[in-house]
PDB file of C-alpha atoms in Angstrom:
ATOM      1  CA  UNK A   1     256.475 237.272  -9.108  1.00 91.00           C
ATOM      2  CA  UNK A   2     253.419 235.658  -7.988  1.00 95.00           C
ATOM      3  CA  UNK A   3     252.090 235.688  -4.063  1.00 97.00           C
ATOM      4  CA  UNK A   4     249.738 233.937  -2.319  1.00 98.00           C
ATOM      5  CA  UNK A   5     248.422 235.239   0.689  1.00 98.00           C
ATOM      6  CA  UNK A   6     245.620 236.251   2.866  1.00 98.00           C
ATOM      7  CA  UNK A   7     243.589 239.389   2.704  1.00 98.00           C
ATOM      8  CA  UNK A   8     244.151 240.237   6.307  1.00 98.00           C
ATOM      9  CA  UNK A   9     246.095 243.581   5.291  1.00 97.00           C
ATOM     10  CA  UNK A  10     244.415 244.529   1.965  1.00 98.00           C
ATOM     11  CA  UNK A  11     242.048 247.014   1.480  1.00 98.00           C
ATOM     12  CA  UNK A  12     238.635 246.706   0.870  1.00 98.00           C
ATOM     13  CA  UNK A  13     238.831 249.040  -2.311  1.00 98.00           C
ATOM     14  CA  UNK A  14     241.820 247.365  -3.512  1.00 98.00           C
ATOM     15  CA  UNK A  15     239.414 243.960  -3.410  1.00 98.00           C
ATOM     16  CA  UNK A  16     236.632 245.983  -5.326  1.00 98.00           C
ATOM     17  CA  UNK A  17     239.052 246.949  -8.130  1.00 98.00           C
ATOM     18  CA  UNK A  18     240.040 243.169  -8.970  1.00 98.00           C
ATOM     19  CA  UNK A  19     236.345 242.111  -8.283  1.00 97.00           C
ATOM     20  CA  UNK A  20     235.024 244.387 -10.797  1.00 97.00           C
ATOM     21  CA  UNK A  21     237.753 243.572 -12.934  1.00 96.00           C
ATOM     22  CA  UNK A  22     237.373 240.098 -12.446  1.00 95.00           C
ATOM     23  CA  UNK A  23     233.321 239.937 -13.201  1.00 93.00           C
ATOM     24  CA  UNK A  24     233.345 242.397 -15.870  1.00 91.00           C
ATOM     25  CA  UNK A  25     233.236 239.857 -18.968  1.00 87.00           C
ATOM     26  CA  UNK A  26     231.313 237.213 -16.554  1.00 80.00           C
ATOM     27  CA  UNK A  27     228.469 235.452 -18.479  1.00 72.00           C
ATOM     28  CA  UNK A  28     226.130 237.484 -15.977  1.00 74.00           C
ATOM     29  CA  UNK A  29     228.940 241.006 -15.439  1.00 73.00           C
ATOM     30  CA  UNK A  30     228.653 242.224 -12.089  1.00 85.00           C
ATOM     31  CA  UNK A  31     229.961 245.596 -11.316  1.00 93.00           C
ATOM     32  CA  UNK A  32     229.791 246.701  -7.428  1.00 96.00           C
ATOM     33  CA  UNK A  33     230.200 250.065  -5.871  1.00 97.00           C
ATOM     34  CA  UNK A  34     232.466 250.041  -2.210  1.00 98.00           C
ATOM     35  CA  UNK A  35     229.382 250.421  -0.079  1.00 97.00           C
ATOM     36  CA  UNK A  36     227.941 247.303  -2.228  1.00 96.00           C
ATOM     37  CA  UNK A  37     230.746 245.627  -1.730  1.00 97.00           C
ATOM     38  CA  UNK A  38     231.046 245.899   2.060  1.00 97.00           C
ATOM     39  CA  UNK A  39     227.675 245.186   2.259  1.00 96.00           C
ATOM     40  CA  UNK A  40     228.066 242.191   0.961  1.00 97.00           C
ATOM     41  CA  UNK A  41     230.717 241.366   3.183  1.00 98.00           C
ATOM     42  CA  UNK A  42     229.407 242.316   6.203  1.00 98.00           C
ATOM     43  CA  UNK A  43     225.853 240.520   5.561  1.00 98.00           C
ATOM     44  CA  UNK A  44     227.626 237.574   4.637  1.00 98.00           C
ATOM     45  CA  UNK A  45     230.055 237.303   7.483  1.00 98.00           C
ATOM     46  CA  UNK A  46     233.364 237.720   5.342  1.00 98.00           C
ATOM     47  CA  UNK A  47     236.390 237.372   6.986  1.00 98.00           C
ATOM     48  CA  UNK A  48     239.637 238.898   5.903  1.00 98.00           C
ATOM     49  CA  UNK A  49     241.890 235.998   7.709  1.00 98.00           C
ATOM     50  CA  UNK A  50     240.736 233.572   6.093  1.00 98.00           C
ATOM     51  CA  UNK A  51     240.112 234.730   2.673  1.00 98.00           C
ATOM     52  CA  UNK A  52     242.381 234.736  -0.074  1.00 98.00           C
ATOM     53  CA  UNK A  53     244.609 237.226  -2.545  1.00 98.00           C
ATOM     54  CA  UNK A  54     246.792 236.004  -5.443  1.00 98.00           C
ATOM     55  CA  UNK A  55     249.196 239.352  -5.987  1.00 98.00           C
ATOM     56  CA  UNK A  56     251.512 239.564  -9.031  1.00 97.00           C
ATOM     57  CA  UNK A  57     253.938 241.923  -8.310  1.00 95.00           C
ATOM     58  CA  UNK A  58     252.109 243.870  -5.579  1.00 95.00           C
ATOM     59  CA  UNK A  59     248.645 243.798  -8.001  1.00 97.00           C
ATOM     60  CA  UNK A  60     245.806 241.561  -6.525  1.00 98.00           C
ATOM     61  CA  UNK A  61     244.957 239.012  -9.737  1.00 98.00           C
ATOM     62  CA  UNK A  62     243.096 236.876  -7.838  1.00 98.00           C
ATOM     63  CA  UNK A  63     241.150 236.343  -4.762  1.00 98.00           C
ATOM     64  CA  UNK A  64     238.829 234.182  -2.845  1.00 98.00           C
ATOM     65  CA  UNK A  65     236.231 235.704  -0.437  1.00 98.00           C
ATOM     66  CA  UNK A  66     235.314 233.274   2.578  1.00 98.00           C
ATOM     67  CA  UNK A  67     232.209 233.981   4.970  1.00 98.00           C
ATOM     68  CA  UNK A  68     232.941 232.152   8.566  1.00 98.00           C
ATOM     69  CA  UNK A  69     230.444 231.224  10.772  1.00 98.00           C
ATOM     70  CA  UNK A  70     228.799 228.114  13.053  1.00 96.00           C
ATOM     71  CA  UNK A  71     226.475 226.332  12.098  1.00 87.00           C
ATOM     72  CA  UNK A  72     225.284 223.692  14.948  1.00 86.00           C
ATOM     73  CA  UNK A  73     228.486 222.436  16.196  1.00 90.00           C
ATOM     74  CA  UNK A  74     230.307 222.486  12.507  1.00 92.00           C
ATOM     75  CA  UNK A  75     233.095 225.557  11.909  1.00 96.00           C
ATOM     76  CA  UNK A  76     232.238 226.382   8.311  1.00 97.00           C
ATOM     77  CA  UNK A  77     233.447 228.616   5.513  1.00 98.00           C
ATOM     78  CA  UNK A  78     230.942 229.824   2.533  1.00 98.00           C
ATOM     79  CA  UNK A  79     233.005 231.230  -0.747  1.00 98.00           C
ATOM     80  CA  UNK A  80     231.337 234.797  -1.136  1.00 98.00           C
ATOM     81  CA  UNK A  81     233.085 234.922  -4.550  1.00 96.00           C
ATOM     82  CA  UNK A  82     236.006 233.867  -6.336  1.00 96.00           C
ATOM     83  CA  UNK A  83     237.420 235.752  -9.509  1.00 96.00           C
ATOM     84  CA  UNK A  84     240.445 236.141 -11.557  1.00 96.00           C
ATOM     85  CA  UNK A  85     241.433 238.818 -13.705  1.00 97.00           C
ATOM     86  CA  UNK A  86     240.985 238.192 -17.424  1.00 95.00           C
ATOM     87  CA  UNK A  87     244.373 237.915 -18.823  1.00 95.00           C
ATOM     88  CA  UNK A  88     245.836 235.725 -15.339  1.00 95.00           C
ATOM     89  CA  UNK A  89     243.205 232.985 -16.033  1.00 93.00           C
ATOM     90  CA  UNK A  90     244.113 229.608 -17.241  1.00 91.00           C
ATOM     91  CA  UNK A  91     246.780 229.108 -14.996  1.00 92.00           C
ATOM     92  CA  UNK A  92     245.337 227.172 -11.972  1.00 94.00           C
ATOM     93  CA  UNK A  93     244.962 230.435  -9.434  1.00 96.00           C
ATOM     94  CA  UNK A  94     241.835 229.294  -7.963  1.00 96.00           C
ATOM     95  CA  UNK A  95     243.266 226.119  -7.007  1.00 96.00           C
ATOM     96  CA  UNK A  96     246.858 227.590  -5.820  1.00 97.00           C
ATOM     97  CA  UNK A  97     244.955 229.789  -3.759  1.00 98.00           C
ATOM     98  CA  UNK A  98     242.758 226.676  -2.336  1.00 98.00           C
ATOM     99  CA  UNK A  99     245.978 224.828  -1.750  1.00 97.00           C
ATOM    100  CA  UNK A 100     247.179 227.632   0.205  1.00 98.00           C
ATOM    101  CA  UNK A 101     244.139 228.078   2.512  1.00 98.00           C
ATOM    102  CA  UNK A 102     242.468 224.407   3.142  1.00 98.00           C
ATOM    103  CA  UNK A 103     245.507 223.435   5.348  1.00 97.00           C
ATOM    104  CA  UNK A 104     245.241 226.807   7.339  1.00 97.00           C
ATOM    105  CA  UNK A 105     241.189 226.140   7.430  1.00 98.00           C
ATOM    106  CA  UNK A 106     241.748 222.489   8.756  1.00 97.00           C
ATOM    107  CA  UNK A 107     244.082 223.524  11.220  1.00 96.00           C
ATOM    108  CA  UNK A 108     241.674 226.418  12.826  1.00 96.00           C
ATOM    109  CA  UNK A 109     239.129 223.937  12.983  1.00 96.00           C
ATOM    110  CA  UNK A 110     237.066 223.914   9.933  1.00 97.00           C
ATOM    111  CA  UNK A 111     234.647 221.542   9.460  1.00 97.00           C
ATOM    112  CA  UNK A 112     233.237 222.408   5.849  1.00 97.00           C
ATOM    113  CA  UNK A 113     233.729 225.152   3.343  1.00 98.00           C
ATOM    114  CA  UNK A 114     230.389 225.787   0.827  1.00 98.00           C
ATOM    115  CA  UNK A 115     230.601 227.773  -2.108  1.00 98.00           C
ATOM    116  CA  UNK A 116     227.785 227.971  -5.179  1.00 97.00           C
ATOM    117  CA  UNK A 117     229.032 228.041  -8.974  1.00 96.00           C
ATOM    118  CA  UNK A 118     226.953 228.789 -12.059  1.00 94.00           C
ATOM    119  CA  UNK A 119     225.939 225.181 -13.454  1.00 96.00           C
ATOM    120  CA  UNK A 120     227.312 225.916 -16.968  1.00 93.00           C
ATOM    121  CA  UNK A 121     230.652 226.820 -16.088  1.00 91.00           C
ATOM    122  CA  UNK A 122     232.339 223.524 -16.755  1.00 93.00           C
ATOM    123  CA  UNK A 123     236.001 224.975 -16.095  1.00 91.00           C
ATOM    124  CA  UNK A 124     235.052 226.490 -12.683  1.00 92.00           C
ATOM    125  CA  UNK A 125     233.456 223.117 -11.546  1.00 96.00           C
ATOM    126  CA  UNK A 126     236.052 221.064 -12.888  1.00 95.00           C
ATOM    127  CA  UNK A 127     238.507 223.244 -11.281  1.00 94.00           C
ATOM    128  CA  UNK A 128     236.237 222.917  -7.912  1.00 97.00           C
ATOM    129  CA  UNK A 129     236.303 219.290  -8.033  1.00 97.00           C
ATOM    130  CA  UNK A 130     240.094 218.918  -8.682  1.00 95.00           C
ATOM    131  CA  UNK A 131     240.160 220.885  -5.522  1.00 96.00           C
ATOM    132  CA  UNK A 132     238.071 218.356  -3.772  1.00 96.00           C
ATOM    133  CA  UNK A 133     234.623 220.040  -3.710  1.00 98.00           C
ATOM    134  CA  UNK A 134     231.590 217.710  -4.215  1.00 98.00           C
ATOM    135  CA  UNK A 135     227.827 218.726  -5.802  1.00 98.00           C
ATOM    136  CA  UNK A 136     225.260 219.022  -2.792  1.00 97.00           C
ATOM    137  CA  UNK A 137     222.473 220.340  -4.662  1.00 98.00           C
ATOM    138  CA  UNK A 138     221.282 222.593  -7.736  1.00 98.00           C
ATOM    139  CA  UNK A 139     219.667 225.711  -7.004  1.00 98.00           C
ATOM    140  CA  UNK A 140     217.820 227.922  -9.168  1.00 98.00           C
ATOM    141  CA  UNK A 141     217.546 231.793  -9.284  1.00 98.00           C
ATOM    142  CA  UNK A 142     214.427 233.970 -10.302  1.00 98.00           C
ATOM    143  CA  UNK A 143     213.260 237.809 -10.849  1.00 97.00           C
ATOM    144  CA  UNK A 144     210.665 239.502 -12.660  1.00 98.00           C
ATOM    145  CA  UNK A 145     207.463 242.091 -11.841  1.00 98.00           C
ATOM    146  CA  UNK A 146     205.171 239.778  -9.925  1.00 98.00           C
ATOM    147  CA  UNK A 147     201.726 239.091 -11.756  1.00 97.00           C
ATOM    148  CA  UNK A 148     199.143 237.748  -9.260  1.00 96.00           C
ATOM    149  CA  UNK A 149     195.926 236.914 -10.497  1.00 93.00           C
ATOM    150  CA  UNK A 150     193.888 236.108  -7.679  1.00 95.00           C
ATOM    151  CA  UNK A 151     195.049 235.552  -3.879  1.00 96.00           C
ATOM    152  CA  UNK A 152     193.209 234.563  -0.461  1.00 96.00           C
ATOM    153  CA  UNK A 153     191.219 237.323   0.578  1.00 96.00           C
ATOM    154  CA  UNK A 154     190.862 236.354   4.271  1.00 96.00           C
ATOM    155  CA  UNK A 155     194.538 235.994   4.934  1.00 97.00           C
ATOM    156  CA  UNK A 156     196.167 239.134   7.493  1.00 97.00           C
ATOM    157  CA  UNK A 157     199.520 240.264   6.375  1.00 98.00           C
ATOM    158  CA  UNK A 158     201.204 241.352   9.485  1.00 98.00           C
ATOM    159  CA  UNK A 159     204.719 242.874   9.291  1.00 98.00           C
ATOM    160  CA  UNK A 160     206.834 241.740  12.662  1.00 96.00           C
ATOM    161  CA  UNK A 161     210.127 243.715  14.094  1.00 93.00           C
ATOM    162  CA  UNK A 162     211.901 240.417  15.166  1.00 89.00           C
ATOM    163  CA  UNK A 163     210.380 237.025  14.049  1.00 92.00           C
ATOM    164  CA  UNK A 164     210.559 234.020  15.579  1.00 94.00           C
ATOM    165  CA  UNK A 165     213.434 231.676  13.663  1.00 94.00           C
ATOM    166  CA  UNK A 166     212.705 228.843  15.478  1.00 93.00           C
ATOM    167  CA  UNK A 167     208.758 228.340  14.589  1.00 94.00           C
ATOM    168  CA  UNK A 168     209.108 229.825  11.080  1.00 95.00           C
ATOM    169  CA  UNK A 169     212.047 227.273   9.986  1.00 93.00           C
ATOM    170  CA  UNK A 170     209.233 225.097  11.295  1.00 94.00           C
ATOM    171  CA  UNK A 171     206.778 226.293   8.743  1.00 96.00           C
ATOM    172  CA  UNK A 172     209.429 225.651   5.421  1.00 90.00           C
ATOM    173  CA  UNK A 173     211.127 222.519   4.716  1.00 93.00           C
ATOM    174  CA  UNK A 174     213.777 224.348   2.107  1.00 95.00           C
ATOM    175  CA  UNK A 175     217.307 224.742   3.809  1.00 95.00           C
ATOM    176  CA  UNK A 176     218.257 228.249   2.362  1.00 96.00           C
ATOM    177  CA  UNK A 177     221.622 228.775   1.211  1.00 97.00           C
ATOM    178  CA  UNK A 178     224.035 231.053   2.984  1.00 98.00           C
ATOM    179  CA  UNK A 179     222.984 234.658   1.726  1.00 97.00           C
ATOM    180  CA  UNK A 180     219.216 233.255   2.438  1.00 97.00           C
ATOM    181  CA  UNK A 181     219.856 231.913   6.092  1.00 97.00           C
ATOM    182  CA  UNK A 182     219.073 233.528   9.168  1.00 96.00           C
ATOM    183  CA  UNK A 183     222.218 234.835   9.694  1.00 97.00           C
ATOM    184  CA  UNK A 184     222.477 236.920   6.931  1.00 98.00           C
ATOM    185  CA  UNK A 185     218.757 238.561   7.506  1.00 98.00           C
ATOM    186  CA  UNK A 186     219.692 239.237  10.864  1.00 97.00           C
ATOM    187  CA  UNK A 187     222.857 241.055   9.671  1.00 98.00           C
ATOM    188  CA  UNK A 188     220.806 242.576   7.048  1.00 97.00           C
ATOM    189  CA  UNK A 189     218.864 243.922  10.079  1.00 96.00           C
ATOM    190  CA  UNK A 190     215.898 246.377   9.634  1.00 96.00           C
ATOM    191  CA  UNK A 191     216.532 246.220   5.771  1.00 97.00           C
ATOM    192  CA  UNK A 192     215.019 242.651   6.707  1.00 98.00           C
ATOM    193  CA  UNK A 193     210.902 243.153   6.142  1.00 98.00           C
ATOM    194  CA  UNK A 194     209.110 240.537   7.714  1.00 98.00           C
ATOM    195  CA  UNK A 195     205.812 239.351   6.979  1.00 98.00           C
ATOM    196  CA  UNK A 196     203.434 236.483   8.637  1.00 98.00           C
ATOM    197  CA  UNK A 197     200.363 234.930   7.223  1.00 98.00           C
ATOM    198  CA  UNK A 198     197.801 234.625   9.230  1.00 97.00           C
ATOM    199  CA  UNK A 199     194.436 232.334   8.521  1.00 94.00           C
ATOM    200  CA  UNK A 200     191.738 231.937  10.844  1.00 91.00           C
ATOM    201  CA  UNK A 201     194.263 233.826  13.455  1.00 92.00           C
ATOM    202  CA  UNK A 202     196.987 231.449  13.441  1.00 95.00           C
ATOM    203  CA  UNK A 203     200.152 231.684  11.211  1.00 97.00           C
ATOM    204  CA  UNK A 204     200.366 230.008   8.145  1.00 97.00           C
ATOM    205  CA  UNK A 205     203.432 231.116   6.280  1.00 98.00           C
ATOM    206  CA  UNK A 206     205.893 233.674   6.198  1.00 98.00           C
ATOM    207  CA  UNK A 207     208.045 236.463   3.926  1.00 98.00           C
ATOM    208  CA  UNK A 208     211.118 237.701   4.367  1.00 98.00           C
ATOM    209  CA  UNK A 209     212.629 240.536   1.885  1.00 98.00           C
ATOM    210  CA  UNK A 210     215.489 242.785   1.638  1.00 98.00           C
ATOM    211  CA  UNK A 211     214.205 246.320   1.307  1.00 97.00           C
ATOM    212  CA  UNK A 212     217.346 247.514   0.122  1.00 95.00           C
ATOM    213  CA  UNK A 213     217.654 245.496  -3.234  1.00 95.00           C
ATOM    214  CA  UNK A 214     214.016 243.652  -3.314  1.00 97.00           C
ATOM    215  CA  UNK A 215     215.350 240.333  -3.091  1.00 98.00           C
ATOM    216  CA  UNK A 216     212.999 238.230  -1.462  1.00 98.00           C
ATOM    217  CA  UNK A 217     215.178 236.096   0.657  1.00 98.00           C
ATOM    218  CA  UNK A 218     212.769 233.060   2.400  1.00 98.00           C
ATOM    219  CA  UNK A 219     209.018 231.944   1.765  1.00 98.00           C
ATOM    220  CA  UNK A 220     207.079 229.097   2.675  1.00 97.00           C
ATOM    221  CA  UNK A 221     203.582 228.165   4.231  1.00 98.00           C
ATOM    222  CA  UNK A 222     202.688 224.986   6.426  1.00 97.00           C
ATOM    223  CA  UNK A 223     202.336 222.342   4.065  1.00 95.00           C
ATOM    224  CA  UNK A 224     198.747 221.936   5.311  1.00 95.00           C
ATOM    225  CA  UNK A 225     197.596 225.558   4.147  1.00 96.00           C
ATOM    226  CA  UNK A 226     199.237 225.309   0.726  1.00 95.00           C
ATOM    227  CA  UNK A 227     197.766 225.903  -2.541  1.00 95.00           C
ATOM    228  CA  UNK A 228     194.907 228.330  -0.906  1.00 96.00           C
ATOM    229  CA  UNK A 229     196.284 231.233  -1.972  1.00 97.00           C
ATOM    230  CA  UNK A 230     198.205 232.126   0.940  1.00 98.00           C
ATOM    231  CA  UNK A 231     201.501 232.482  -0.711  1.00 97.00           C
ATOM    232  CA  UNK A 232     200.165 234.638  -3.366  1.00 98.00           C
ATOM    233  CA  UNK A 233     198.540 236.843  -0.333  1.00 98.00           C
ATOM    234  CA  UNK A 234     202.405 237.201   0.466  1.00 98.00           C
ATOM    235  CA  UNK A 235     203.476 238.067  -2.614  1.00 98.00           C
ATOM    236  CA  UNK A 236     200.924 240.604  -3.281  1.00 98.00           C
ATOM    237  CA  UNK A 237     201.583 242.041  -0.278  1.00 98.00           C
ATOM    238  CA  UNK A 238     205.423 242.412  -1.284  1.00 98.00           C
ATOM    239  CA  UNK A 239     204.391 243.771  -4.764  1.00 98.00           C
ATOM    240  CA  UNK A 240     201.900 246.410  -2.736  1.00 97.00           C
ATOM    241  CA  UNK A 241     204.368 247.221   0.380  1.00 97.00           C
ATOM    242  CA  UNK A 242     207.913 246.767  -1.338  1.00 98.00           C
ATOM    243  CA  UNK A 243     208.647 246.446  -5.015  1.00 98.00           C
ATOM    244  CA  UNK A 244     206.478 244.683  -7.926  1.00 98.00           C
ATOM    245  CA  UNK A 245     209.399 243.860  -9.394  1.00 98.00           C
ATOM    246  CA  UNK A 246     211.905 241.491  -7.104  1.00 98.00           C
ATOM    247  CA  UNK A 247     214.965 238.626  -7.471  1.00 98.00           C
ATOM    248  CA  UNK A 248     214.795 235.431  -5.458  1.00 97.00           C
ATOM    249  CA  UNK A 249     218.354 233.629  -5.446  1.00 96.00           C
ATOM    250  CA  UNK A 250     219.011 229.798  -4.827  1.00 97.00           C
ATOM    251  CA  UNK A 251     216.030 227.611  -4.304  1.00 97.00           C
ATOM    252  CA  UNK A 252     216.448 224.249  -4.454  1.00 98.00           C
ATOM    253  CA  UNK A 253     214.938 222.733  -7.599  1.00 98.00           C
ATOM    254  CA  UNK A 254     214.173 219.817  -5.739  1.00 97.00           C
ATOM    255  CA  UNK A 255     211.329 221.372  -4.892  1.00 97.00           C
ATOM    256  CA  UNK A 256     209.581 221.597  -8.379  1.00 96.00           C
ATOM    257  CA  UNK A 257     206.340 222.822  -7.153  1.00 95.00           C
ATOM    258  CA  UNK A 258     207.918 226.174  -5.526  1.00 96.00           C
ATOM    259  CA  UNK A 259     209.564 226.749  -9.029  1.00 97.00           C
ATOM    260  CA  UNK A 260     205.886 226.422 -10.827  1.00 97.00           C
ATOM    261  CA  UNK A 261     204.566 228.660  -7.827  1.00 97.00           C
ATOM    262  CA  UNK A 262     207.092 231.326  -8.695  1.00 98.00           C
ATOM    263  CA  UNK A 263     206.446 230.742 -12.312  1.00 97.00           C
ATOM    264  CA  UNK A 264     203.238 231.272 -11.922  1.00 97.00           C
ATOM    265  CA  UNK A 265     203.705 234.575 -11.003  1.00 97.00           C
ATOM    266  CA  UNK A 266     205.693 235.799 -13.551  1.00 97.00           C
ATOM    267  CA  UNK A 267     208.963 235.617 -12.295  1.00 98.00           C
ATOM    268  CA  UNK A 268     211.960 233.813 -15.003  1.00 97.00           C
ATOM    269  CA  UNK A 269     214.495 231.686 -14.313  1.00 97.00           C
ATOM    270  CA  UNK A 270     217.263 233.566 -14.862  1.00 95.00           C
ATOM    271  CA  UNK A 271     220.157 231.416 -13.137  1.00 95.00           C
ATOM    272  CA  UNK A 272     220.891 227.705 -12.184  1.00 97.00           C
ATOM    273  CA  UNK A 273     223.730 227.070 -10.161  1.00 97.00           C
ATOM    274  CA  UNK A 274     225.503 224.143  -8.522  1.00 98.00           C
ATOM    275  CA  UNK A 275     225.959 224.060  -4.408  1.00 98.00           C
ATOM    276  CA  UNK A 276     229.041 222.448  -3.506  1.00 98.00           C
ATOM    277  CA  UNK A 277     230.848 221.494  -0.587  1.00 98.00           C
ATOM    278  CA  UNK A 278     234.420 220.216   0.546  1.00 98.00           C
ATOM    279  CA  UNK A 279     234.496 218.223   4.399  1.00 96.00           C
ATOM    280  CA  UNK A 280     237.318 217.978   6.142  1.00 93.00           C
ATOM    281  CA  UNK A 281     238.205 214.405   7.543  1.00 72.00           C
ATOM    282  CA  UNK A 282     239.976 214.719  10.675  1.00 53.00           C
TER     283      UNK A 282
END
């Protein structure tokens, strides 16, 4: 007998044993350990009540993880991960599980719900758009050991306790992605390293990596000061202070002259994915 419910009463480690399960054949296998895991969902604002669990006969198959937070005046949801255990796919869970919760989203007030989903995995967006989700962007994912052959010698690195959100989203014109937004380095908290630019004592551009797994989570410099060597100041700095080797997760490819800049540098693409987002119409 299959049941759809929420996750308010299930366990955290009976979530990790279907989301290993669920990602261990994935086309990039993920396997998490329980602190990873409720890191995850505690950086990324998961909430229990309003995520998902498909149990056949007491065994959680299936499950949708939804982040909840406000963005400007809009209620919205982010998927944190969806996954289905190998031998229950194929028969529609993701979008039984989506017909259970968007009522129950609308009704608390939802305005939005965001999720991301690799770009090659026709079933998944298929199944997504069935459901009603819509592309909003692609976004593409990098790592590597950072190779920088020459940077600006008279830029400062300065590393600052709490920066200032408001004049650095002033300095980038990229909207990061949920596990890249402010909320999420803030939760992150002093695992969070940030670094200012300065040039001629005035900021310029900005870092911001977590220590923890050496995923470099925002860069940018003023649009002015670009192509001066200023961002590869930053990233030698990281490569000196933190980790040569580092992942960056969800840039918009939009922006084709970041992607060169990381390029550049010797990081790969190693991921595209697909943004996508569902709006409720009240």
């Amino acid at each position: 007998m299959l049941q759809i419910t929420t996750l308010s009463s299930t366990p955290t480690q009976t979530i990790l044993d279907s989301f290993n399960l669920a990602f261990s054949d994935y086309s990039i296998p993920m396997k998490l350990s329980l602190d990873q895991l409720e890191a995850k969902m505690d950086t990324e604002d998961v909430n229990k009540e309003i995520s998902v669990g498909a149990f056949r006969d007491g065994k959680l198959v299936g499950f949708v993880l939804h982040g909840q937070r406000t963005v400007g005046n809009i209620k919205r949801a982010y998927n944190a991960g969806t996954g289905v255990i190998p031998e229950e796919r194929g028969q529609g869970l993701t979008k039984r599980m989506y017909d259970f919760i968007l009522p129950k989203l609308k009704e608390d007030g939802f305005g939005e719900v965001m999720l991301e989903v690799i770009s090659n995995n026709i079933p998944a967006i298929k199944s997504y758009e069935g459901i009603g989700f819509k592309k909003v962007r692609e976004i593409v994912c990098f790592r590597g050991e950072i190779d920088i052959k020459s940077f600006n010698q008279e830029v400062k690195i300065k590393q600052v306790e709490a920066p200032n959100f408001d004049e650095l989203e002033e300095i980038g014109e990229i909207e990061p992605t949920w596990q890249n937004s402010k909320e999420t380095i803030l939760n992150i908290g002093k695992n969070a390293l940030c670094f200012l630019a300065f040039f001629d004592d005035k900021v310029c551009g900005f870092a911001i990596v977590n220590s923890s797994s050496n995923r470099l989570l925002q860069i940018a410099v003023k649009q002015e000061k670009r192509n001066q060597g200023i961002g590869s100041a930053l990233l030698n700095h990281i490569k000196d202070q933190v980790s040569p080797t580092i992942s960056i997760i969800n840039i918009d490819s939009r922006f084709e002259s970041t992607l060169d800049f990381f390029e550049r540098r010797n990081l790969g693409r190693f991921l595209v994915q697909r943004e996508m987002g569902l709006v409720f119409r009240f």
